[in-house]
Amino acid sequence: GTDDGLIQITEDAGQNWRTVDGNSLPGAPQQSYVNAVLASQHDVNTIYAILNHHKYGDFKPYVYKSTDKGMSWTSISSNLPERGSAYTIAEDHVDAGLLFVGTEFSCFFTKDGGAYWKKIGGLPTIAIRDIAIQKRENDLVLASFGRGFYVLDDYSPLREMTEENLANEAAIFPIKPGLMYIESAPLGWSAVGFQGHDFYVAKNPPIGATFTYFVKDKIKTLKAQRQEAERKAIKDSTEIRYPTYEEYVAELEEEAPYLEFIIKDAAGTIVRKLKTSYKTGVNRLTWSGRMVDLSPASTRRDPSDGMMAMPGAYSVTLFRHHNGDTKQLTEPESFELKILEGATLPAENQAELAAFSKETANFQRVYSGATSMLSSAGEKVSAMERAIMALPEPSAEWLGEVKKIKNTIADIRKTIYGDRRASTLDIDTEPGLSSRMRGVSYALYGTTSAPTKTMRNELKLAKEAFGPVYQEIKNLVQNDIKAMEQKLEAAGAPYTPGRMMEYGKN
């Protein structure tokens, strides 16, 4: 393509050239710059060409296609915005009808060879001057004029966005195999580490299996339905009906809709549930390939990631929850989890690694629950001490019992967390249970290698030492603290956390 509107074609490796006058293309203005020429990788007879006339004040996109080696041409600009010169074009290596065009203000794609174009979301309003496709990963790479590069990771779901799929209530498109690995941080804990924000580092794609899904219809909440009816009444000049108290309460108490992805292994066992907000259109969600963390549940956050799941075959199904109603929106979509190749010491027996991970996670669940209960017990005992002092005649005997309980808690904490006073004085001390557990969990979370002998020994020692500690905590909570609570209640002491106060006897 030349800058004076000519397209030159050779069929003998450059020995002879045939000239196509760009001015002869339907609708093409005189002396248009041929910005791009692309030979199709699917059909030797197909050529695409982009003409640009912005230097003459004409900012229309001129995109053409020939199916006879340039003998005749057809405009495929169709519904591209009239104000937005076209610069570059790319063709999908699998689907011949899937094309991408970069224009002055964004990037567009078509599923039907140019009959209809759709804007790619998420881009700033900027000129896209060049497009490259990374075939192995199906990544679309866009070079903008002045705002850097943009990468659309794995655009392959676009191939499956047919009218049939988009006519359904929802759909999960074919899922690329998910890769599990430990992301390195060579500059420190964060991406830029000690370099600061002047050091630019682009984000990696999320680790794991990415689900590209489509939801068709919006859910109209009770409030949205009422507001819609009110707008219609205003438009029709009719009386607006004020909601009843019951209707108003129903609006306030209505559960917000959300989507849930249920992931199962090849045996049909649920391995993870992922919750996300209800959004229509095409969206994405990534499963990290990890099981749920079994640490104590929190009201402040959803469950976080735990140990890695086994590589192998899985499926995911999409459900919708709204106001107590659950509906399955899709059939299960299969996918695969893989361990990224190239690990220095890969685990030869993945089942053995998974079994050790499960053993560690189950012990961590009980251990974390017990230590959390011990922490709560400490708060309770401190409150009991204050409650005793609030009585008209504080009992020295009761204060002594509380002191004994506090000493027991201190001894248990020393077993779990080690002698912290000795460590502050730089005195050697035996590692506590928490140190052993932290070492095993941290090492296991950050590796795809087989568990080491040290990790196995640490877990074994921790489990052996935890048995007596667990019984002490259990006896403390179920017997000592409960007995003191009963005494406080009989004496009419102020409320202490966890104590059910009696009513109706006085």
Short mmCIF file of C-alpha atoms in Angstrom, two decimals:
data_model
loop_
_atom_site.label_atom_id
_atom_site.label_comp_id
_atom_site.label_asym_id
_atom_site.label_seq_id
_atom_site.Cartn_x
_atom_site.Cartn_y
_atom_site.Cartn_z
CA GLY A 1 0.00 0.00 0.00
CA THR A 2 1.29 3.47 -0.86
CA ASP A 3 0.61 6.99 0.37
CA ASP A 4 -1.08 8.02 -2.89
CA GLY A 5 -3.89 5.48 -2.90
CA LEU A 6 -2.30 2.55 -4.74
CA ILE A 7 -2.27 -1.10 -3.75
CA GLN A 8 0.48 -3.20 -5.34
CA ILE A 9 0.06 -6.98 -5.59
CA THR A 10 2.65 -9.59 -6.55
CA GLU A 11 2.09 -13.29 -7.10
CA ASP A 12 5.68 -14.22 -7.97
CA ALA A 13 7.64 -13.06 -4.92
CA GLY A 14 8.16 -9.55 -6.22
CA GLN A 15 9.23 -10.17 -9.82
CA ASN A 16 6.10 -8.51 -11.17
CA TRP A 17 3.56 -6.21 -9.52
CA ARG A 18 -0.03 -5.53 -10.40
CA THR A 19 -1.41 -2.11 -9.44
CA VAL A 20 -4.85 -1.56 -7.94
CA ASP A 21 -5.89 2.08 -7.90
CA GLY A 22 -7.35 2.72 -4.44
CA ASN A 23 -9.51 5.40 -6.01
CA SER A 24 -11.47 2.62 -7.72
CA LEU A 25 -12.51 1.08 -4.42
CA PRO A 26 -16.25 1.74 -3.76
CA GLY A 27 -16.68 4.93 -1.77
CA ALA A 28 -12.95 5.63 -1.49
CA PRO A 29 -11.95 9.30 -1.88
CA GLN A 30 -9.15 10.42 -4.19
CA GLN A 31 -5.52 10.24 -3.01
CA SER A 32 -6.30 8.28 0.18
CA TYR A 33 -3.34 6.99 2.17
CA VAL A 34 -3.27 3.18 2.20
CA ASN A 35 -2.70 2.70 5.89
CA ALA A 36 -2.71 -1.11 5.96
CA VAL A 37 -2.87 -4.11 3.65
CA LEU A 38 -3.39 -7.61 5.08
CA ALA A 39 -3.28 -10.92 3.21
CA SER A 40 -5.63 -13.47 4.76
CA GLN A 41 -4.06 -16.52 6.39
CA HIS A 42 -7.20 -18.56 5.66
CA ASP A 43 -7.74 -17.90 1.94
CA VAL A 44 -5.04 -17.07 -0.62
CA ASN A 45 -7.54 -14.98 -2.61
CA THR A 46 -8.65 -12.75 0.30
CA ILE A 47 -7.05 -9.36 1.01
CA TYR A 48 -7.99 -6.60 3.43
CA ALA A 49 -7.09 -2.95 2.99
CA ILE A 50 -7.53 0.18 5.09
CA LEU A 51 -7.55 3.66 3.56
CA ASN A 52 -7.06 6.82 5.58
CA HIS A 53 -8.11 10.28 4.41
CA HIS A 54 -7.75 12.33 7.60
CA LYS A 55 -5.16 14.67 6.06
CA TYR A 56 -7.96 16.04 3.90
CA GLY A 57 -10.28 16.54 6.87
CA ASP A 58 -12.13 13.28 6.23
CA PHE A 59 -12.18 11.15 9.38
CA LYS A 60 -14.37 8.31 8.11
CA PRO A 61 -13.06 4.72 8.41
CA TYR A 62 -12.45 3.05 5.04
CA VAL A 63 -12.11 -0.72 5.45
CA TYR A 64 -12.23 -3.01 2.39
CA LYS A 65 -12.13 -6.69 1.54
CA SER A 66 -11.34 -8.50 -1.69
CA THR A 67 -11.95 -12.20 -2.27
CA ASP A 68 -10.34 -12.36 -5.74
CA LYS A 69 -6.81 -11.09 -5.13
CA GLY A 70 -7.75 -7.45 -5.51
CA MET A 71 -9.71 -7.64 -8.75
CA SER A 72 -12.81 -6.35 -6.96
CA TRP A 73 -13.43 -4.87 -3.54
CA THR A 74 -16.25 -4.55 -1.03
CA SER A 75 -16.53 -2.05 1.81
CA ILE A 76 -16.84 -3.71 5.22
CA SER A 77 -16.87 -0.48 7.23
CA SER A 78 -20.61 -1.07 7.82
CA ASN A 79 -21.53 0.35 11.27
CA LEU A 80 -18.09 1.62 12.32
CA PRO A 81 -18.47 5.17 13.68
CA GLU A 82 -18.20 7.67 10.84
CA ARG A 83 -15.87 9.86 12.89
CA GLY A 84 -12.86 7.69 13.60
CA SER A 85 -10.25 7.00 10.94
CA ALA A 86 -9.14 3.36 10.67
CA TYR A 87 -5.44 2.50 10.93
CA THR A 88 -4.89 -1.24 11.23
CA ILE A 89 -6.61 -4.60 10.84
CA ALA A 90 -5.94 -8.11 12.17
CA GLU A 91 -7.50 -11.49 11.39
CA ASP A 92 -8.06 -14.28 13.90
CA HIS A 93 -5.99 -17.38 13.12
CA VAL A 94 -8.88 -19.76 13.89
CA ASP A 95 -12.10 -18.02 12.85
CA ALA A 96 -11.83 -16.33 9.46
CA GLY A 97 -14.85 -14.16 10.21
CA LEU A 98 -13.35 -12.69 13.40
CA LEU A 99 -11.56 -9.43 12.55
CA PHE A 100 -10.16 -6.55 14.61
CA VAL A 101 -9.81 -2.96 13.46
CA GLY A 102 -7.95 -0.16 15.22
CA THR A 103 -9.43 3.32 14.77
CA GLU A 104 -8.76 6.85 15.98
CA PHE A 105 -10.85 6.39 19.11
CA SER A 106 -10.83 2.66 19.95
CA CYS A 107 -10.67 -0.93 18.71
CA PHE A 108 -13.58 -2.84 17.20
CA PHE A 109 -14.20 -6.50 16.39
CA THR A 110 -16.58 -8.29 14.04
CA LYS A 111 -17.76 -11.90 14.11
CA ASP A 112 -19.16 -11.96 10.58
CA GLY A 113 -16.38 -10.61 8.40
CA GLY A 114 -17.36 -6.96 8.79
CA ALA A 115 -21.16 -6.99 8.50
CA TYR A 116 -21.44 -5.73 12.09
CA TRP A 117 -18.75 -4.25 14.37
CA LYS A 118 -18.71 -4.07 18.16
CA LYS A 119 -16.47 -1.86 20.28
CA ILE A 120 -14.09 -3.59 22.68
CA GLY A 121 -14.75 -2.28 26.18
CA GLY A 122 -12.22 -1.22 28.78
CA LEU A 123 -10.03 0.92 26.53
CA PRO A 124 -9.45 4.65 26.88
CA THR A 125 -10.54 6.91 24.05
CA ILE A 126 -7.29 6.66 22.10
CA ALA A 127 -6.02 5.80 18.63
CA ILE A 128 -5.07 2.16 18.09
CA ARG A 129 -2.29 2.21 15.51
CA ASP A 130 -1.19 -1.42 15.43
CA ILE A 131 -2.54 -4.85 16.38
CA ALA A 132 -0.71 -8.12 17.00
CA ILE A 133 -2.15 -11.52 17.93
CA GLN A 134 -0.17 -13.92 20.13
CA LYS A 135 -1.41 -17.20 18.70
CA ARG A 136 -0.28 -19.59 21.44
CA GLU A 137 -2.15 -17.75 24.20
CA ASN A 138 -4.82 -16.16 21.97
CA ASP A 139 -3.89 -12.72 23.31
CA LEU A 140 -4.82 -9.53 21.48
CA VAL A 141 -2.09 -6.89 21.76
CA LEU A 142 -2.92 -3.28 20.90
CA ALA A 143 -0.42 -0.46 20.39
CA SER A 144 -2.00 2.91 21.09
CA PHE A 145 -0.85 6.36 20.07
CA GLY A 146 0.40 7.90 23.29
CA ARG A 147 -0.98 5.59 25.99
CA GLY A 148 1.13 2.46 25.72
CA PHE A 149 0.22 -1.15 25.00
CA TYR A 150 -2.93 -3.00 25.97
CA VAL A 151 -3.35 -6.76 26.12
CA LEU A 152 -6.67 -8.57 26.05
CA ASP A 153 -5.77 -11.92 27.63
CA ASP A 154 -7.26 -14.90 25.79
CA TYR A 155 -9.83 -13.41 23.46
CA SER A 156 -10.83 -16.92 22.23
CA PRO A 157 -14.31 -16.69 23.86
CA LEU A 158 -15.17 -14.15 21.14
CA ARG A 159 -15.20 -17.07 18.70
CA GLU A 160 -18.03 -18.67 20.66
CA MET A 161 -20.20 -15.56 21.02
CA THR A 162 -22.80 -16.69 18.52
CA GLU A 163 -26.39 -15.51 18.34
CA GLU A 164 -27.43 -18.90 19.76
CA ASN A 165 -25.20 -18.55 22.84
CA LEU A 166 -26.17 -14.94 23.47
CA ALA A 167 -29.86 -15.80 23.17
CA ASN A 168 -29.60 -18.01 26.26
CA GLU A 169 -30.24 -16.70 29.76
CA ALA A 170 -26.55 -17.21 30.54
CA ALA A 171 -23.50 -18.98 29.18
CA ILE A 172 -19.99 -19.99 30.23
CA PHE A 173 -17.70 -20.01 27.22
CA PRO A 174 -15.01 -22.69 26.67
CA ILE A 175 -12.34 -22.39 29.37
CA LYS A 176 -8.64 -22.31 28.64
CA PRO A 177 -6.65 -24.77 30.83
CA GLY A 178 -5.77 -23.06 34.09
CA LEU A 179 -2.12 -22.91 35.11
CA MET A 180 -1.15 -23.21 38.76
CA TYR A 181 2.17 -21.77 39.86
CA ILE A 182 3.82 -19.61 42.48
CA GLU A 183 4.29 -16.08 41.18
CA SER A 184 7.81 -14.80 41.86
CA ALA A 185 8.56 -11.40 43.34
CA PRO A 186 12.21 -10.76 42.49
CA LEU A 187 12.05 -7.13 43.64
CA GLY A 188 10.30 -7.76 46.93
CA TRP A 189 6.83 -8.57 48.20
CA SER A 190 5.01 -6.20 45.81
CA ALA A 191 5.52 -6.04 42.05
CA VAL A 192 7.88 -3.05 42.11
CA GLY A 193 9.40 -3.92 45.49
CA PHE A 194 11.90 -1.37 46.73
CA GLN A 195 11.98 0.45 43.37
CA GLY A 196 8.99 2.67 44.10
CA HIS A 197 6.26 3.81 41.73
CA ASP A 198 8.65 5.37 39.24
CA PHE A 199 9.62 1.83 38.26
CA TYR A 200 6.90 0.57 35.89
CA VAL A 201 5.78 -3.04 36.02
CA ALA A 202 2.70 -4.29 34.16
CA LYS A 203 0.34 -6.65 35.93
CA ASN A 204 0.41 -10.34 35.09
CA PRO A 205 -2.82 -12.12 34.18
CA PRO A 206 -4.48 -13.66 37.24
CA ILE A 207 -3.23 -17.12 38.23
CA GLY A 208 -5.57 -20.06 37.68
CA ALA A 209 -8.58 -20.82 35.49
CA THR A 210 -10.44 -17.83 34.08
CA PHE A 211 -14.18 -18.15 33.41
CA THR A 212 -15.61 -15.90 30.70
CA TYR A 213 -19.37 -15.82 31.14
CA PHE A 214 -22.45 -14.07 29.81
CA VAL A 215 -25.62 -13.08 31.66
CA LYS A 216 -28.45 -11.75 29.54
CA ASP A 217 -31.13 -10.12 31.65
CA LYS A 218 -31.03 -7.65 34.49
CA ILE A 219 -32.86 -8.46 37.70
CA LYS A 220 -35.40 -5.88 38.68
CA THR A 221 -35.46 -5.48 42.44
CA LEU A 222 -38.67 -4.51 44.21
CA LYS A 223 -37.38 -0.95 44.50
CA ALA A 224 -36.51 -0.83 40.79
CA GLN A 225 -39.97 -2.15 39.88
CA ARG A 226 -41.65 0.51 42.03
CA GLN A 227 -39.52 3.28 40.54
CA GLU A 228 -40.28 2.06 37.03
CA ALA A 229 -43.99 2.13 37.79
CA GLU A 230 -43.64 5.66 39.20
CA ARG A 231 -41.82 6.88 36.09
CA LYS A 232 -44.57 5.40 33.91
CA ALA A 233 -47.22 7.10 36.02
CA ILE A 234 -45.45 10.46 35.65
CA LYS A 235 -45.19 9.94 31.89
CA ASP A 236 -48.88 8.96 31.66
CA SER A 237 -49.91 11.82 34.00
CA THR A 238 -51.58 9.38 36.37
CA GLU A 239 -51.51 9.24 40.15
CA ILE A 240 -48.41 7.78 41.77
CA ARG A 241 -49.27 5.06 44.28
CA TYR A 242 -47.39 5.38 47.58
CA PRO A 243 -46.02 2.00 48.80
CA THR A 244 -47.54 0.37 51.85
CA TYR A 245 -45.46 -0.17 54.98
CA GLU A 246 -45.16 -3.89 54.18
CA GLU A 247 -43.98 -3.13 50.63
CA TYR A 248 -41.43 -0.63 51.93
CA VAL A 249 -40.05 -3.14 54.45
CA ALA A 250 -39.90 -5.80 51.73
CA GLU A 251 -37.75 -3.43 49.63
CA LEU A 252 -35.37 -2.80 52.51
CA GLU A 253 -35.03 -6.47 53.39
CA GLU A 254 -34.72 -7.76 49.83
CA GLU A 255 -31.52 -9.76 49.33
CA ALA A 256 -29.26 -8.33 46.64
CA PRO A 257 -28.83 -10.71 43.67
CA TYR A 258 -25.47 -12.36 43.17
CA LEU A 259 -23.84 -15.05 41.05
CA GLU A 260 -22.21 -18.19 42.37
CA PHE A 261 -19.79 -20.44 40.50
CA ILE A 262 -19.69 -23.99 41.87
CA ILE A 263 -16.55 -25.91 40.91
CA LYS A 264 -16.46 -29.71 41.07
CA ASP A 265 -13.72 -32.25 40.47
CA ALA A 266 -13.97 -35.25 38.15
CA ALA A 267 -15.71 -37.28 40.89
CA GLY A 268 -18.43 -34.64 41.23
CA THR A 269 -17.21 -33.38 44.61
CA ILE A 270 -17.53 -29.64 45.22
CA VAL A 271 -14.05 -28.19 45.72
CA ARG A 272 -14.78 -24.45 45.69
CA LYS A 273 -17.60 -21.91 45.52
CA LEU A 274 -16.97 -18.44 44.15
CA LYS A 275 -19.38 -15.58 44.72
CA THR A 276 -19.53 -12.39 42.66
CA SER A 277 -21.93 -9.53 42.13
CA TYR A 278 -24.71 -9.82 39.58
CA LYS A 279 -23.65 -8.15 36.34
CA THR A 280 -25.12 -8.52 32.87
CA GLY A 281 -23.19 -8.81 29.63
CA VAL A 282 -19.82 -10.51 29.23
CA ASN A 283 -17.61 -10.66 32.32
CA ARG A 284 -14.75 -12.68 33.75
CA LEU A 285 -13.90 -14.39 37.02
CA THR A 286 -10.73 -16.31 37.87
CA TRP A 287 -10.38 -19.28 40.20
CA SER A 288 -6.87 -19.38 41.62
CA GLY A 289 -6.81 -23.18 41.55
CA ARG A 290 -6.72 -23.25 45.35
CA MET A 291 -9.04 -24.78 47.91
CA VAL A 292 -10.78 -22.59 50.45
CA ASP A 293 -8.78 -21.54 53.49
CA LEU A 294 -10.04 -23.27 56.66
CA SER A 295 -8.99 -20.49 59.03
CA PRO A 296 -11.69 -19.22 61.44
CA ALA A 297 -14.62 -17.67 59.61
CA SER A 298 -14.91 -13.90 59.62
CA THR A 299 -17.84 -11.56 59.19
CA ARG A 300 -15.52 -8.99 57.59
CA ARG A 301 -14.36 -10.94 54.54
CA ASP A 302 -15.15 -13.94 52.36
CA PRO A 303 -13.08 -17.12 52.72
CA SER A 304 -9.62 -16.72 51.20
CA ASP A 305 -7.37 -19.08 49.25
CA GLY A 306 -5.85 -22.11 50.92
CA MET A 307 -3.80 -24.99 49.55
CA MET A 308 -3.56 -25.84 45.85
CA ALA A 309 -6.10 -28.22 44.36
CA MET A 310 -4.99 -31.33 42.50
CA PRO A 311 -4.22 -30.87 38.80
CA GLY A 312 -6.80 -32.62 36.63
CA ALA A 313 -10.31 -32.32 35.21
CA TYR A 314 -12.91 -30.01 36.73
CA SER A 315 -16.24 -28.43 35.84
CA VAL A 316 -17.95 -25.18 36.76
CA THR A 317 -21.66 -24.34 36.86
CA LEU A 318 -23.22 -20.90 37.20
CA PHE A 319 -26.05 -20.21 39.64
CA ARG A 320 -28.07 -17.09 40.43
CA HIS A 321 -29.21 -16.20 43.94
CA HIS A 322 -31.84 -13.58 44.61
CA ASN A 323 -33.97 -13.01 47.67
CA GLY A 324 -33.74 -16.62 48.84
CA ASP A 325 -34.31 -18.11 45.39
CA THR A 326 -31.55 -20.13 43.66
CA LYS A 327 -31.55 -20.91 39.95
CA GLN A 328 -29.05 -22.85 37.85
CA LEU A 329 -28.23 -20.72 34.81
CA THR A 330 -25.83 -22.97 32.86
CA GLU A 331 -24.88 -26.58 32.39
CA PRO A 332 -21.46 -27.61 33.76
CA GLU A 333 -18.55 -26.41 31.61
CA SER A 334 -15.46 -28.62 31.74
CA PHE A 335 -11.91 -27.38 32.10
CA GLU A 336 -8.49 -28.55 33.23
CA LEU A 337 -6.01 -27.46 35.87
CA LYS A 338 -2.32 -27.89 35.12
CA ILE A 339 0.92 -27.29 36.97
CA LEU A 340 3.06 -24.82 35.04
CA GLU A 341 6.04 -26.59 33.57
CA GLY A 342 9.58 -25.55 34.40
CA ALA A 343 9.51 -26.00 38.18
CA THR A 344 12.94 -26.72 39.64
CA LEU A 345 11.75 -29.52 41.94
CA PRO A 346 8.28 -30.58 40.78
CA ALA A 347 6.34 -33.00 42.97
CA GLU A 348 6.53 -36.41 41.31
CA ASN A 349 3.50 -37.68 43.24
CA GLN A 350 0.76 -35.04 43.12
CA ALA A 351 -1.65 -37.23 45.12
CA GLU A 352 0.87 -37.46 47.94
CA LEU A 353 1.34 -33.69 47.94
CA ALA A 354 -2.44 -33.18 47.96
CA ALA A 355 -2.83 -35.62 50.87
CA PHE A 356 -0.20 -33.81 52.93
CA SER A 357 -1.81 -30.46 52.06
CA LYS A 358 -5.19 -31.76 53.20
CA GLU A 359 -3.71 -33.14 56.42
CA THR A 360 -2.04 -29.79 57.12
CA ALA A 361 -5.19 -27.80 56.31
CA ASN A 362 -7.39 -29.96 58.55
CA PHE A 363 -4.98 -29.65 61.46
CA GLN A 364 -4.65 -25.92 60.81
CA ARG A 365 -8.46 -25.65 61.01
CA VAL A 366 -8.61 -27.17 64.49
CA TYR A 367 -5.45 -25.41 65.67
CA SER A 368 -6.64 -21.98 64.49
CA GLY A 369 -10.05 -22.51 66.05
CA ALA A 370 -8.52 -23.49 69.39
CA THR A 371 -6.14 -20.51 69.47
CA SER A 372 -9.00 -18.17 68.59
CA MET A 373 -11.04 -19.69 71.42
CA LEU A 374 -8.08 -19.19 73.78
CA SER A 375 -7.90 -15.53 72.76
CA SER A 376 -11.64 -15.12 73.43
CA ALA A 377 -11.17 -16.84 76.80
CA GLY A 378 -8.53 -14.29 77.74
CA GLU A 379 -10.92 -11.44 76.98
CA LYS A 380 -13.67 -13.14 78.98
CA VAL A 381 -11.46 -13.60 82.04
CA SER A 382 -10.36 -9.97 81.99
CA ALA A 383 -14.02 -8.94 81.89
CA MET A 384 -14.79 -11.33 84.77
CA GLU A 385 -12.13 -9.69 86.89
CA ARG A 386 -13.75 -6.28 86.35
CA ALA A 387 -17.21 -7.73 87.01
CA ILE A 388 -16.05 -9.13 90.38
CA MET A 389 -14.60 -5.75 91.35
CA ALA A 390 -17.95 -4.15 90.50
CA LEU A 391 -19.76 -6.24 93.13
CA PRO A 392 -20.54 -4.49 96.46
CA GLU A 393 -18.26 -6.95 98.26
CA PRO A 394 -15.67 -8.34 95.83
CA SER A 395 -14.74 -11.92 96.69
CA ALA A 396 -11.03 -12.44 97.24
CA GLU A 397 -11.58 -16.14 96.63
CA TRP A 398 -13.13 -15.47 93.23
CA LEU A 399 -10.35 -13.07 92.32
CA GLY A 400 -7.88 -15.84 93.19
CA GLU A 401 -9.74 -18.29 90.94
CA VAL A 402 -9.71 -15.79 88.07
CA LYS A 403 -6.00 -15.21 88.64
CA LYS A 404 -5.43 -18.95 88.44
CA ILE A 405 -7.34 -19.11 85.14
CA LYS A 406 -5.27 -16.21 83.78
CA ASN A 407 -2.06 -18.02 84.75
CA THR A 408 -3.28 -21.17 82.99
CA ILE A 409 -3.98 -19.14 79.85
CA ALA A 410 -0.51 -17.61 80.07
CA ASP A 411 1.09 -21.06 80.32
CA ILE A 412 -0.89 -22.32 77.33
CA ARG A 413 0.08 -19.27 75.32
CA LYS A 414 3.74 -19.89 76.15
CA THR A 415 3.42 -23.43 74.80
CA ILE A 416 1.75 -22.18 71.63
CA TYR A 417 3.69 -19.00 70.93
CA GLY A 418 6.93 -19.67 72.83
CA ASP A 419 8.49 -17.71 75.67
CA ARG A 420 8.29 -14.20 74.26
CA ARG A 421 9.87 -12.61 77.32
CA ALA A 422 12.92 -14.83 76.94
CA SER A 423 13.17 -14.02 73.25
CA THR A 424 13.13 -10.27 73.96
CA LEU A 425 16.12 -10.85 76.27
CA ASP A 426 17.90 -12.81 73.54
CA ILE A 427 17.65 -16.02 75.54
CA ASP A 428 17.40 -19.21 73.51
CA THR A 429 13.98 -20.81 73.78
CA GLU A 430 12.17 -23.73 72.21
CA PRO A 431 9.98 -22.79 69.20
CA GLY A 432 6.29 -22.69 70.00
CA LEU A 433 3.54 -24.55 68.21
CA SER A 434 2.72 -21.47 66.14
CA SER A 435 6.27 -21.28 64.83
CA ARG A 436 6.12 -24.87 63.61
CA MET A 437 2.67 -24.43 62.08
CA ARG A 438 3.58 -21.15 60.43
CA GLY A 439 6.67 -22.73 58.90
CA VAL A 440 4.77 -25.69 57.47
CA SER A 441 1.81 -23.64 56.18
CA TYR A 442 3.94 -20.88 54.66
CA ALA A 443 6.27 -23.35 52.96
CA LEU A 444 3.38 -25.45 51.65
CA TYR A 445 1.41 -22.44 50.37
CA GLY A 446 4.40 -21.19 48.39
CA THR A 447 5.59 -24.33 46.63
CA THR A 448 4.59 -26.89 44.02
CA SER A 449 7.34 -29.27 45.19
CA ALA A 450 6.86 -32.36 47.35
CA PRO A 451 6.81 -31.76 51.12
CA THR A 452 10.30 -31.95 52.60
CA LYS A 453 11.33 -34.15 55.51
CA THR A 454 11.57 -31.03 57.66
CA MET A 455 7.97 -30.08 56.85
CA ARG A 456 6.75 -33.58 57.70
CA ASN A 457 8.66 -33.60 60.97
CA GLU A 458 7.39 -30.15 61.94
CA LEU A 459 3.78 -31.16 61.32
CA LYS A 460 4.27 -34.41 63.28
CA LEU A 461 5.82 -32.57 66.25
CA ALA A 462 3.12 -29.90 66.17
CA LYS A 463 0.30 -32.46 66.18
CA GLU A 464 1.88 -34.41 69.05
CA ALA A 465 2.38 -31.28 71.16
CA PHE A 466 -1.09 -29.93 70.38
CA GLY A 467 -3.01 -32.85 71.94
CA PRO A 468 -2.43 -31.86 75.60
CA VAL A 469 -2.83 -28.16 74.74
CA TYR A 470 -6.20 -28.83 73.11
CA GLN A 471 -7.44 -30.69 76.21
CA GLU A 472 -6.29 -27.82 78.43
CA ILE A 473 -8.14 -25.24 76.34
CA LYS A 474 -11.25 -27.43 76.23
CA ASN A 475 -11.23 -27.96 80.01
CA LEU A 476 -10.61 -24.25 80.59
CA VAL A 477 -13.55 -23.15 78.45
CA GLN A 478 -16.06 -25.88 79.31
CA ASN A 479 -15.32 -26.19 83.03
CA ASP A 480 -13.30 -23.41 84.70
CA ILE A 481 -14.73 -20.42 82.85
CA LYS A 482 -18.26 -21.83 82.79
CA ALA A 483 -18.16 -22.43 86.57
CA MET A 484 -17.01 -18.86 87.20
CA GLU A 485 -19.78 -17.54 84.91
CA GLN A 486 -22.38 -19.38 86.99
CA LYS A 487 -21.01 -17.82 90.20
CA LEU A 488 -21.07 -14.35 88.68
CA GLU A 489 -24.65 -14.77 87.50
CA ALA A 490 -25.78 -16.02 90.93
CA ALA A 491 -24.16 -12.96 92.52
CA GLY A 492 -25.87 -10.59 90.07
CA ALA A 493 -22.58 -9.41 88.57
CA PRO A 494 -22.49 -7.22 85.44
CA TYR A 495 -22.62 -8.94 82.07
CA THR A 496 -19.46 -10.60 80.78
CA PRO A 497 -18.93 -11.68 77.12
CA GLY A 498 -20.44 -15.04 76.29
CA ARG A 499 -22.52 -15.35 79.47
CA MET A 500 -26.25 -15.84 79.10
CA MET A 501 -27.92 -13.80 81.83
CA GLU A 502 -31.02 -15.07 83.62
CA TYR A 503 -34.31 -13.19 83.59
CA GLY A 504 -37.58 -13.57 85.46
CA LYS A 505 -36.35 -15.04 88.77
CA ASN A 506 -36.24 -11.72 90.66
#
